[in-house]
Coordinates of C-alpha atoms in Angstrom, one line a residue:
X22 CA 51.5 -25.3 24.3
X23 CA 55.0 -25.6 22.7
X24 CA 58.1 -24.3 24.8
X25 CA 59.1 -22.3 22.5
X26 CA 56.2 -19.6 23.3
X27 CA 54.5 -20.7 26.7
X28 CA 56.6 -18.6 29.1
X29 CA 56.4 -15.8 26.2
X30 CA 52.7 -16.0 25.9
X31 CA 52.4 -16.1 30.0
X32 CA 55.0 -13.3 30.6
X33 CA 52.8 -11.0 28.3
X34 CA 49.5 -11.9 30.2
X35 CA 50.9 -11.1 33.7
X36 CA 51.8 -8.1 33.0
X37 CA 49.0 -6.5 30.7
X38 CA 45.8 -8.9 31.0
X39 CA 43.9 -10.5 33.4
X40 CA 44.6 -8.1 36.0
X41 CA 42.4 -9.4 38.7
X42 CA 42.7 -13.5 38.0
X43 CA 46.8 -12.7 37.7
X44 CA 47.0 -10.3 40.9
X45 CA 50.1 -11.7 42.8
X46 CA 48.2 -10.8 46.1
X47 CA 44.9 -12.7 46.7
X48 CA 43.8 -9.8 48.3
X49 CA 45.1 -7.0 45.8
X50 CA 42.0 -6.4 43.4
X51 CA 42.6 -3.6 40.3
X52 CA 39.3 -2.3 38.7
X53 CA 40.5 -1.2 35.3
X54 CA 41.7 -4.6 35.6
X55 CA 38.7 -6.3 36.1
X56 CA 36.7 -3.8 33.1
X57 CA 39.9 -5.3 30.8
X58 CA 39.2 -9.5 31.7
X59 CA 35.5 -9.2 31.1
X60 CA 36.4 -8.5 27.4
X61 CA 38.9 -11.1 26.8
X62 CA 38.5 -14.8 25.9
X63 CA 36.6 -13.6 22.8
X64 CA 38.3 -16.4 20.7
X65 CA 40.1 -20.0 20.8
X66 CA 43.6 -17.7 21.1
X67 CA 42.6 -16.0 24.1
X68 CA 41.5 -19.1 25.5
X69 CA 44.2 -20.7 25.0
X70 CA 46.6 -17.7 26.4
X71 CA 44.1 -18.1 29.8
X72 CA 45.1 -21.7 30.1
X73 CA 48.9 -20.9 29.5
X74 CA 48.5 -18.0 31.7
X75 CA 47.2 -20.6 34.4
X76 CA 49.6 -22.8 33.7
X77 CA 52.0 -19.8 34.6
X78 CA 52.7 -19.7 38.2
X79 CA 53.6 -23.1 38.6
X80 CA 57.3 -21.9 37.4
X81 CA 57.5 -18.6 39.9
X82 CA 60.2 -18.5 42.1
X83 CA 59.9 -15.6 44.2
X84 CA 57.3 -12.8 44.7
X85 CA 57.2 -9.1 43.6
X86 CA 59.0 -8.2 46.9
X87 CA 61.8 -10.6 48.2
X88 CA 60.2 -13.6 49.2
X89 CA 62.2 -16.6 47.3
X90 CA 59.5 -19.8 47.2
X91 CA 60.9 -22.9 45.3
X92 CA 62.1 -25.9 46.1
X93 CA 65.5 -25.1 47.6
X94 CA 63.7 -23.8 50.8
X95 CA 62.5 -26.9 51.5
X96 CA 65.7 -28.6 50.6
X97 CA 67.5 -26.1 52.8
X98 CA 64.7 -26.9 55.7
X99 CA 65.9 -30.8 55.4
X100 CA 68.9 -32.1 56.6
X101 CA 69.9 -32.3 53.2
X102 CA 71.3 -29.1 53.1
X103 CA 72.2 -25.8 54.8
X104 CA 71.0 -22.3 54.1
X105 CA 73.8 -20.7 52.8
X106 CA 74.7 -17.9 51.1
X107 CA 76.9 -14.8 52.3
X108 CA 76.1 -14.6 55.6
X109 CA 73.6 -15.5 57.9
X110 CA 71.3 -12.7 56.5
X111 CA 72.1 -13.1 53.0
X112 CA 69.2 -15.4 51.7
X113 CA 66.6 -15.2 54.7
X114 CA 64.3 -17.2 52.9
X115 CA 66.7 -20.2 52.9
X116 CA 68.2 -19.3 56.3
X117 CA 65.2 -18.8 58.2
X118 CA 63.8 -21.9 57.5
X119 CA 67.1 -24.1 58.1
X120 CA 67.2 -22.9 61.5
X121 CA 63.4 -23.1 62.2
X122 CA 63.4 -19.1 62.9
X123 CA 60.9 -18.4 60.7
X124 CA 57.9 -16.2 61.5
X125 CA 55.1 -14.4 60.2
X126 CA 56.7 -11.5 59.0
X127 CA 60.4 -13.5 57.6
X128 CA 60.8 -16.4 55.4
X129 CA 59.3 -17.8 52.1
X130 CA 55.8 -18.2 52.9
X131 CA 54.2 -15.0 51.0
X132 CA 55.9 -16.4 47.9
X133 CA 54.5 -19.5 48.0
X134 CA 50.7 -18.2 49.4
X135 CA 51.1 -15.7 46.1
X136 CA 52.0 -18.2 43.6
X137 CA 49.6 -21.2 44.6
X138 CA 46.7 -18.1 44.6
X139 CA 47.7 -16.5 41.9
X140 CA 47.4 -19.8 39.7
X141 CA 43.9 -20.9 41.6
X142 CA 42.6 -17.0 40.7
X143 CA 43.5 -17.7 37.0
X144 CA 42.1 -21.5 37.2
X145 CA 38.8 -20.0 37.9
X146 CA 38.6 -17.1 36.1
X147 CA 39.3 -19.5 33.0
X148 CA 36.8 -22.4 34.2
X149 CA 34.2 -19.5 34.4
X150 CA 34.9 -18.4 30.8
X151 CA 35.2 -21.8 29.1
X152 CA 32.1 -22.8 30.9
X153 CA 30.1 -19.5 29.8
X154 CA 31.7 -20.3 26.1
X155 CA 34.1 -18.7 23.9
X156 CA 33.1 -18.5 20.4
X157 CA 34.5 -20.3 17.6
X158 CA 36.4 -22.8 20.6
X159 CA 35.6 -26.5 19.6
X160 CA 33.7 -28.6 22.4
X161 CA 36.9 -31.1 22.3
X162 CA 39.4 -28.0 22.8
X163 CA 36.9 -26.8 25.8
X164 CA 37.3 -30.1 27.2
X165 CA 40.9 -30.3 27.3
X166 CA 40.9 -27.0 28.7
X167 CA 39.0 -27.5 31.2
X168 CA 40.0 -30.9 32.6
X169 CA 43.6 -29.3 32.4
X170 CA 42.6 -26.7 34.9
X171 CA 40.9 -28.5 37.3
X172 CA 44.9 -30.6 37.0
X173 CA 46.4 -27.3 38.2
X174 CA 43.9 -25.7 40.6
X175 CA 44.3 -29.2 42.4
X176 CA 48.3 -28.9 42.6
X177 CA 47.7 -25.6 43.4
X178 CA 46.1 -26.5 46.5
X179 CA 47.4 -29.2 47.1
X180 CA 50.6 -27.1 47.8
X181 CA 48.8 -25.0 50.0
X182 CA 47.2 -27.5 52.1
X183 CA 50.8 -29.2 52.3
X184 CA 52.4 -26.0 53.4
X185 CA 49.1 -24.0 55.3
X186 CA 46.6 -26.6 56.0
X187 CA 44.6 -23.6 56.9
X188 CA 43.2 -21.7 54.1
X189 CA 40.7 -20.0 51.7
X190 CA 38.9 -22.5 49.2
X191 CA 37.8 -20.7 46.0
X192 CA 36.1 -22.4 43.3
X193 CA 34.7 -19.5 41.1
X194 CA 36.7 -16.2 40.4
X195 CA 35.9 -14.5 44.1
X196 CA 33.8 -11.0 43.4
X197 CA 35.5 -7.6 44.8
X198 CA 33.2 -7.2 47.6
X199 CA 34.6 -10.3 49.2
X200 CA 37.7 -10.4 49.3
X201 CA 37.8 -8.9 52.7
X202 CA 35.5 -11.0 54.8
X203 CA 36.9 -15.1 53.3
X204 CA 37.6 -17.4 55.9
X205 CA 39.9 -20.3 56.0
X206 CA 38.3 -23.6 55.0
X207 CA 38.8 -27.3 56.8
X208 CA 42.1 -29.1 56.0
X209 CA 39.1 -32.0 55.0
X210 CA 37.4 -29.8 52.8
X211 CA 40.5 -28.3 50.5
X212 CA 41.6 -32.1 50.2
X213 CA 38.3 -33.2 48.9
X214 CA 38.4 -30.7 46.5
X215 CA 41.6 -31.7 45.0
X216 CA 40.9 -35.5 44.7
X217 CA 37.4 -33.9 43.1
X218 CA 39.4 -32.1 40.6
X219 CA 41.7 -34.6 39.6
X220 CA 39.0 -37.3 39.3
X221 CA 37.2 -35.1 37.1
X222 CA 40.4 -34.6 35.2
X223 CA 41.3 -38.2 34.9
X224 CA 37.9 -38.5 33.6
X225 CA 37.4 -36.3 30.5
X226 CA 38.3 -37.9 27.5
X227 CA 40.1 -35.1 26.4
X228 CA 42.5 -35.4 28.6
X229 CA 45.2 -37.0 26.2
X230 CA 47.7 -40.0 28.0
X231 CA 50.8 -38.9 26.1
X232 CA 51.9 -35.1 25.0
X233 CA 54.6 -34.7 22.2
X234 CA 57.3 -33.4 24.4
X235 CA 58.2 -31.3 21.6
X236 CA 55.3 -29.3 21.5
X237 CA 53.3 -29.8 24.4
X238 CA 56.0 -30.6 27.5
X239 CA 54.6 -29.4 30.9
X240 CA 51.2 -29.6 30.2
X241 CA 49.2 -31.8 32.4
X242 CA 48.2 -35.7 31.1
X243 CA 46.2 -38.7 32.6
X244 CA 49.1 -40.0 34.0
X245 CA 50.4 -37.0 35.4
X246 CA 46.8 -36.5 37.1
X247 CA 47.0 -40.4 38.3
X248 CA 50.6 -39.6 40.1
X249 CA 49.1 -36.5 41.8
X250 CA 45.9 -38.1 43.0
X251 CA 48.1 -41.0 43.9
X252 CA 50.2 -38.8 45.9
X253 CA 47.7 -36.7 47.3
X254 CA 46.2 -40.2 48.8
X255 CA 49.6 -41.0 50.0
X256 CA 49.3 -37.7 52.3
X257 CA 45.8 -38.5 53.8
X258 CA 47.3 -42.2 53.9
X259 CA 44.7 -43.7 52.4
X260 CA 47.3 -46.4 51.3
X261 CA 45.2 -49.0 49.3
X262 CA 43.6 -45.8 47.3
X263 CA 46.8 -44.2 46.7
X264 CA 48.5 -47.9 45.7
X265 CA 45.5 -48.3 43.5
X266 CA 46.4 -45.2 41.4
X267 CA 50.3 -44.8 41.8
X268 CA 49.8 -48.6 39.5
X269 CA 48.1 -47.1 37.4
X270 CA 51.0 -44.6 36.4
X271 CA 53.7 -47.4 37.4
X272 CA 52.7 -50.1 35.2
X273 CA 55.4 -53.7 35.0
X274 CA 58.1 -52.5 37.6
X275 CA 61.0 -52.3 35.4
X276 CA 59.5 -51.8 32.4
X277 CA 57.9 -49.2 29.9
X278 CA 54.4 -48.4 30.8
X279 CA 52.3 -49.4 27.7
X280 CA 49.7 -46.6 28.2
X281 CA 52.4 -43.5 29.1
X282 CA 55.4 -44.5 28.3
X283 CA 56.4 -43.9 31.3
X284 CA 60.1 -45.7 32.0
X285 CA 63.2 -45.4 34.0
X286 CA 66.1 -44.3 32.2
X287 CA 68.9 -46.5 32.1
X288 CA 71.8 -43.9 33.5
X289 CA 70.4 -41.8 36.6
X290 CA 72.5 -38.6 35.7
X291 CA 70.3 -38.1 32.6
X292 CA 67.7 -36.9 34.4
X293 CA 68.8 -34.0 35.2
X294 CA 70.6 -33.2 31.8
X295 CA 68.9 -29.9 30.4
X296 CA 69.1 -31.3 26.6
X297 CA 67.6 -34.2 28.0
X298 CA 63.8 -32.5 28.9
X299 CA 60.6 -34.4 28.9
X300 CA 62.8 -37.8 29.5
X301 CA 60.3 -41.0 29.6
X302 CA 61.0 -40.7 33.3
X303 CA 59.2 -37.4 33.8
X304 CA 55.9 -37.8 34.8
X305 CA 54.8 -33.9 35.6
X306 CA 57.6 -31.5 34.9
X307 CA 57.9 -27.9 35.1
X308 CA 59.4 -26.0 32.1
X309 CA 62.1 -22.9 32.2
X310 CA 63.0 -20.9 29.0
X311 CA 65.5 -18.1 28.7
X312 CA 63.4 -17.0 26.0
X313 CA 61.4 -14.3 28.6
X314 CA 64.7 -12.7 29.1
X315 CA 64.1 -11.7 32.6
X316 CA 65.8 -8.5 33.8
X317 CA 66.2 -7.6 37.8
X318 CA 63.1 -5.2 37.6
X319 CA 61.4 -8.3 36.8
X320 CA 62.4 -11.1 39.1
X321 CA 58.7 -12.1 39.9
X322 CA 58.1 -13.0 36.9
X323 CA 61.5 -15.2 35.8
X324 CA 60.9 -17.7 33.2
X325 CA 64.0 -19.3 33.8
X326 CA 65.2 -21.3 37.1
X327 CA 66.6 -19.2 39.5
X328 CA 67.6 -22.2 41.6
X329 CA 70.3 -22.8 39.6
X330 CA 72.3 -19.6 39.9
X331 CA 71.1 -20.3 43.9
X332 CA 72.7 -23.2 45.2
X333 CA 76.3 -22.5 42.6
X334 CA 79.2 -22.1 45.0
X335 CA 80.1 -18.1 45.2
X336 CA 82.5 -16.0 43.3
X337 CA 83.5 -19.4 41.2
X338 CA 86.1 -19.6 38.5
X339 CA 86.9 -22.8 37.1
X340 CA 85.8 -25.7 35.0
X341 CA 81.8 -27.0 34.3
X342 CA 80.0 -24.4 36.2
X343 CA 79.4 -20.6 36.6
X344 CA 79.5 -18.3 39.5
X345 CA 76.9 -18.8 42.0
X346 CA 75.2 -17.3 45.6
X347 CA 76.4 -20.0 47.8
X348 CA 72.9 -21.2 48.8
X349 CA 72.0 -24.5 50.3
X350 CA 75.6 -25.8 51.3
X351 CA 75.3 -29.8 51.3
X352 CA 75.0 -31.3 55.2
X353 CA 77.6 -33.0 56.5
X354 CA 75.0 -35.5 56.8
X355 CA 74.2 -36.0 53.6
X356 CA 77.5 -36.5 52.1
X357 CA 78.3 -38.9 54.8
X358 CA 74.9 -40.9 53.9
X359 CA 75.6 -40.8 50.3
X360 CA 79.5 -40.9 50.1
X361 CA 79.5 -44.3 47.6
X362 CA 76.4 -44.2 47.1
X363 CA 76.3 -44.8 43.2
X364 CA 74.2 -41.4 42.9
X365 CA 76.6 -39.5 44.8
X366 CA 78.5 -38.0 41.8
X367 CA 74.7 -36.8 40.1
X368 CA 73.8 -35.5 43.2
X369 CA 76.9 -33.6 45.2
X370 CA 79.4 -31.3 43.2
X371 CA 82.8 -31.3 45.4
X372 CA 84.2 -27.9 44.8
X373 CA 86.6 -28.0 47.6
X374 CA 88.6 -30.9 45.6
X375 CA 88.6 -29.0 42.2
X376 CA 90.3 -26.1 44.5
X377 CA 92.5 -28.3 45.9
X378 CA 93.5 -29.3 42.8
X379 CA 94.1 -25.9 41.5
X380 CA 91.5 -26.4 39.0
X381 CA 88.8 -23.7 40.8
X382 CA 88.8 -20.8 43.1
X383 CA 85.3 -20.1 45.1
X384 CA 84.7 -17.7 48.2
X385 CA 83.4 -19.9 50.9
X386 CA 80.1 -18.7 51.8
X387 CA 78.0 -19.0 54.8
X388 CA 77.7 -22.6 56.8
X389 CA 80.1 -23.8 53.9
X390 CA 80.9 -27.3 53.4
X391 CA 83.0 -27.1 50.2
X392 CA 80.1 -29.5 49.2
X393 CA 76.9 -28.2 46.4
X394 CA 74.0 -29.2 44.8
X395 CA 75.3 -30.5 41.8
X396 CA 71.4 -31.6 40.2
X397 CA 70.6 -28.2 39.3
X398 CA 73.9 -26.3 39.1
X399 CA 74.3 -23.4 37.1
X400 CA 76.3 -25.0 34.1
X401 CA 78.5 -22.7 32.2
X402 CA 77.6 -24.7 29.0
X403 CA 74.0 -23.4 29.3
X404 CA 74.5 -19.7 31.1
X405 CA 72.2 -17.5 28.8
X406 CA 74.0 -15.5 26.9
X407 CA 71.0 -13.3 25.6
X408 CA 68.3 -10.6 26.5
X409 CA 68.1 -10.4 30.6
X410 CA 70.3 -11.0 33.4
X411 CA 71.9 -14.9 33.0
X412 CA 71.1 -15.5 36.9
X413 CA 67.4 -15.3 36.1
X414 CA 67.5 -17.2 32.9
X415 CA 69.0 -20.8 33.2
X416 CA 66.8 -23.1 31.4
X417 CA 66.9 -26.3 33.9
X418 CA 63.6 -27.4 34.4
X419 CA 62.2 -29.1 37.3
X420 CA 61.0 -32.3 37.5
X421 CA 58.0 -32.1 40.1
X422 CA 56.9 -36.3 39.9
X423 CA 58.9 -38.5 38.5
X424 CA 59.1 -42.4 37.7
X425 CA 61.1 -43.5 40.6
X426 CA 58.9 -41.0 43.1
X427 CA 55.7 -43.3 42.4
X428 CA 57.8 -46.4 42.4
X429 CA 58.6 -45.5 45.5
X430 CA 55.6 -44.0 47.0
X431 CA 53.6 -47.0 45.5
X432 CA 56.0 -49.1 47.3
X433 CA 55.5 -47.1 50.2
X434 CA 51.4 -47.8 50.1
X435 CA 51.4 -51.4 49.6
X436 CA 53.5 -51.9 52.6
X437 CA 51.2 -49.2 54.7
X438 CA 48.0 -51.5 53.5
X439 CA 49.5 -54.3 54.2
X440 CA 49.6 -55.4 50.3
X441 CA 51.0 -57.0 47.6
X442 CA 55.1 -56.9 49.1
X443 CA 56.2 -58.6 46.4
X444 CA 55.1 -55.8 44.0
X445 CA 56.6 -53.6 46.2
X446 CA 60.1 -55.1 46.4
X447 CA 60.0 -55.2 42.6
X448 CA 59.2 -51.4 42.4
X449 CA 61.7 -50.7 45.3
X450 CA 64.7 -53.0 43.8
X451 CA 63.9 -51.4 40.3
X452 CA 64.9 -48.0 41.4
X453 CA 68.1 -49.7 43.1
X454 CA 68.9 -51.9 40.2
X455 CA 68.9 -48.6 37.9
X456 CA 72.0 -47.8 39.7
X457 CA 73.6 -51.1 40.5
X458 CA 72.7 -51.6 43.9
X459 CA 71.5 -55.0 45.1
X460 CA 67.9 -56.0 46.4
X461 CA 66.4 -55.2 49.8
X462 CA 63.2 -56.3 51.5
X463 CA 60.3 -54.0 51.0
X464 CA 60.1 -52.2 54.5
X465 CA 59.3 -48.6 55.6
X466 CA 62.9 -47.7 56.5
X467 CA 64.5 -49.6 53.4
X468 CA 61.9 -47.6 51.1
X469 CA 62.4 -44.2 53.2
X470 CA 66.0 -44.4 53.0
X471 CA 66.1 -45.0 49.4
X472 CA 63.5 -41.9 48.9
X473 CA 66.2 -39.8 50.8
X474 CA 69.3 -41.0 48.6
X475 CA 67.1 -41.4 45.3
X476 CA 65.7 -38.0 45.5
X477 CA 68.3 -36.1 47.8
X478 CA 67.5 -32.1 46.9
X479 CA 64.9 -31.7 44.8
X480 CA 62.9 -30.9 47.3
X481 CA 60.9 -34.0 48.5
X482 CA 62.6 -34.7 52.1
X483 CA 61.0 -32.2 54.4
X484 CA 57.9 -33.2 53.1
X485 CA 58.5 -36.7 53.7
X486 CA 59.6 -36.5 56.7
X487 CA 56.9 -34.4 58.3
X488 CA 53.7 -36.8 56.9
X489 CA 55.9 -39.9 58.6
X490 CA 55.9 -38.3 61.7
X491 CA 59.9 -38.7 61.6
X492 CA 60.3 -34.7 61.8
X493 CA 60.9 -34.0 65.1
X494 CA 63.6 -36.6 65.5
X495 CA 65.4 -36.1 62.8
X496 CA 64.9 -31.8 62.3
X497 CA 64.8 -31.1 66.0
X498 CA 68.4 -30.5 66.8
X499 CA 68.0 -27.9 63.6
X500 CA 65.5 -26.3 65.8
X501 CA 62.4 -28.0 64.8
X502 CA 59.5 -27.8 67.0
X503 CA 56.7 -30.6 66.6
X504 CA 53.1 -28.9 66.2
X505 CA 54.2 -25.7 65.0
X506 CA 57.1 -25.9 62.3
X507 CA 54.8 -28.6 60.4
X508 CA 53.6 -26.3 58.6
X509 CA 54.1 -22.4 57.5
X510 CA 52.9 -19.1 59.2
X511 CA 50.3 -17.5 57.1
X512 CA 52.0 -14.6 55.7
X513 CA 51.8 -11.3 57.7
X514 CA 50.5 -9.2 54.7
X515 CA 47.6 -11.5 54.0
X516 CA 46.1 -11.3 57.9
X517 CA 46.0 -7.6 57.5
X518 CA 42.2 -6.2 57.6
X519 CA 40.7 -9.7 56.7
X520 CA 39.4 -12.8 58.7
X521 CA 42.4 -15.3 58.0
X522 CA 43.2 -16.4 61.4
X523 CA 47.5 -17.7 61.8
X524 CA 48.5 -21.0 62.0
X525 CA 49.8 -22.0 65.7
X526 CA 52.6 -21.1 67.2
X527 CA 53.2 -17.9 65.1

């Protein structure tokens, strides 16, 4: 799967194949559509353009309406960051959520129900084919294939149980006739799926340990599939089976991890550099190209990363950076907690000083704090200059898990079971030492607070702090309200003539 072609390949595919498996509506079904997938897969190419299609809606960013579902709403649903924007009502999706006024009908939840569905649909539809046989496709290639899709249907749901908890659970491609009358399945049951799926991953042997990140970046490994089962553990706080696997991935704290190569880079800000993709820091990373050349009439399908021209500070002119929407505003908060903080300069762009210096202009936006998300800015020195519109077409791409994230999280589950604290001051002081800050006991607060300041906006805070149980406390004066805002409504459009009953409170 090089990068060159996947988003290519996958852009083709949504639009003119696979109808049915690609519908970005689980319950949108489209006959001709369906006549059209039950000729495909008739050789190893078409197999292989199923599997890249799956791999597809991992990088969507919004739906085919307006729905925005990526990682800045859940930044902007922190305290890491405010919504944004041009006003109140500019970016709803990031605005509704900062100020806990979401509801069934506004906010980001039917882009992130469509994407996670849309990628199990396709999952299925190509485990069903690879499993019937595709002629000509070696048994190792099937393999692969297989074990790689069983990686994605599990992060697939394992987004859905994180954001839902109450949903459909699908295993084989769902037949017209039913779509109507599915019914959501136990929180329980959707998790045992997805450790199911990623065992069964971890244990084909085709499943290779290392990619070349050349040619095959993004695509799922065992080590990626370790991380995730690790991390789904972590969430069901089964700590001594989440410790067992986040080792696995983690190896010698400190040092490079014999079987994936997995190791900290040396300076923090090269993680985020776009030359720098595929780092030996990346453990599962999601790719964007401005090879699709996305236009506005086809937003739902942008290969690039829309965050970036998302959370650049509005109407700018001046040095490093182009003009962006304003969104996500850094918290007052945050650059308080991370002002001298060694990471502070990767992580916070300070846009009122360059004005203040004469160096920039800007039009404040919304809830502005003169302070922006500097990890995934839109950089002038990368602003596609090709086919499409350059908002939709940064190349950035997102790394999902990284190496310090299972330090950290591994850290996190030896101290929860009560184990080995030794190892788990060695995996928290690695991360520290990586940027010159001096040791600190392995405890719950030490290792949260470096969690917040380690991975400050990219999209990992709101989840931490609702599985700690710190959500209320810290997100209530935001508007927060414990045993409702946990989780997201289930989008309006999908309870509409079917048996899908809303999560409480909506």
């Amino acid at each position: 799967m090089k990068t060159t072609n996947i988003h290519t390949i996958a852009l083709v595919l949504s639009i003119s194949i696979l109808a049915v498996s690609c519908s970005k509506d689980l319950l949108d079904v489209d006959p001709e559509g369906t006549q059209v997938e039950t000729n495909y897969y008739k050789n190893p190419q078409e197999a292989f353009n199923g599997l890249v299609a799956a791999y597809d809606p991992i990088g969507w960013e919004s739906d085919a309406g307006s729905s925005y579902a990526n990682f800045p709403t859940l930044v902007a649903a922190s305290d890491e960051c405010y919504g944004g924007g041009g006003s109140a009502s500019d970016v709803p999706f990031l605005n509704t959520m900062d100020s806990y006024s979401i509801d069934a009908a506004n906010g980001p939840q039917l882009g992130f129900w469509d994407k996670n569905f849309t990628g199990i649909s396709r999952v299925n539809t190509i485990i069903s084919k690879l499993e019937a046989g595709v002629p000509g496709l070696s048994d190792e290639l099937k393999n692969r294939y297989i074990a790689e899709s069983r990686f994605l249907r599990a992060h697939y749901y394992f987004d859905l149980a994180r954001l839902f908890k109450n949903v459909p659970l699908f295993t084989e491609p769902l037949a017209a006739d039913e779509i109507y009358n599915v019914t959501q399945a136990s929180v329980e049951d959707v998790y045992a799926q997805i450790e199911q799926d990623l065992k069964d991953a971890i244990a084909a042997a085709e499943l290779p340990d290392i990619v070349d990140r050349i040619t095959e970046g993004g695509r799922a490994t065992k080590g990626a599939a370790h991380a995730l089962l690790g991390k789904v553990y972590l969430y069901e706080k089964k700590w001594p089976e989440a410790a067992s696997e986040l080792a696995i991935v983690n190896g010698t704290p400190g040092q490079a991890n014999a079987a994936y190569g997995y190791q900290l880079l040396s300076n923090y800000a090269d993680i985020f550099k776009v030359n720098n993709k595929f780092s030996s820091e990346a453990v599962f990373e999601i790719s964007h190209t401005t090879l699709g050349g996305t236009t506005w009439g086809d937003v739902s399908i942008a290969e690039g990363m829309i965050a970036c021209q998302m959370v650049g500070p509005r109407s700018y002119n001046g040095p490093t950076y182009y003009s962006g929407w304003g969104g996500c505003p850094i918290s007052d908060k945050l650059f308080n907690d991370m002002h001298g903080d060694p990471r502070y300069s990767t992580t916070i762009s300070d846009i009122d000083s360059l004005v203040q210096l004469g160096e920039a202009t800007y039009v404040p936006g919304y809830q502005n704090t003169g302070h922006f998300v500097k990890k995934f800015a839109p950089l002038i020195e990368f602003k596609s200059t090709g086919a499409g519109a350059a908002p939709l077409n940064y190349p950035q791409n997102y790394i999902e898990i990284r190496l310090a994230d299972t330090y950290l999280m591994e850290a996190e589950a030896l101290v929860n079971a009560g184990g080995d604290l030794t190892r788990a001051a060695a995996l928290l002081n690695a991360v520290r030492a990586r940027v010159g800050l001096e040791p600190v006991a392995a405890t719950l607060d030490n290792i949260y607070n470096e969690r917040y300041l380690e991975l400050a906006t990219e999209g990992h805070r709101w989840y931490d702090l609702i599985r700690t149980g710190k959500a209320e406390a810290v997100l209530g004066p935001l508007g927060f309200k414990a045993g409702k805002n946990e989780l997201l409504p289930i989008p309006l459009p999908e309870l509409n003539n079917t048996k899908l009953v809303q999560n409480p409170g909506y």
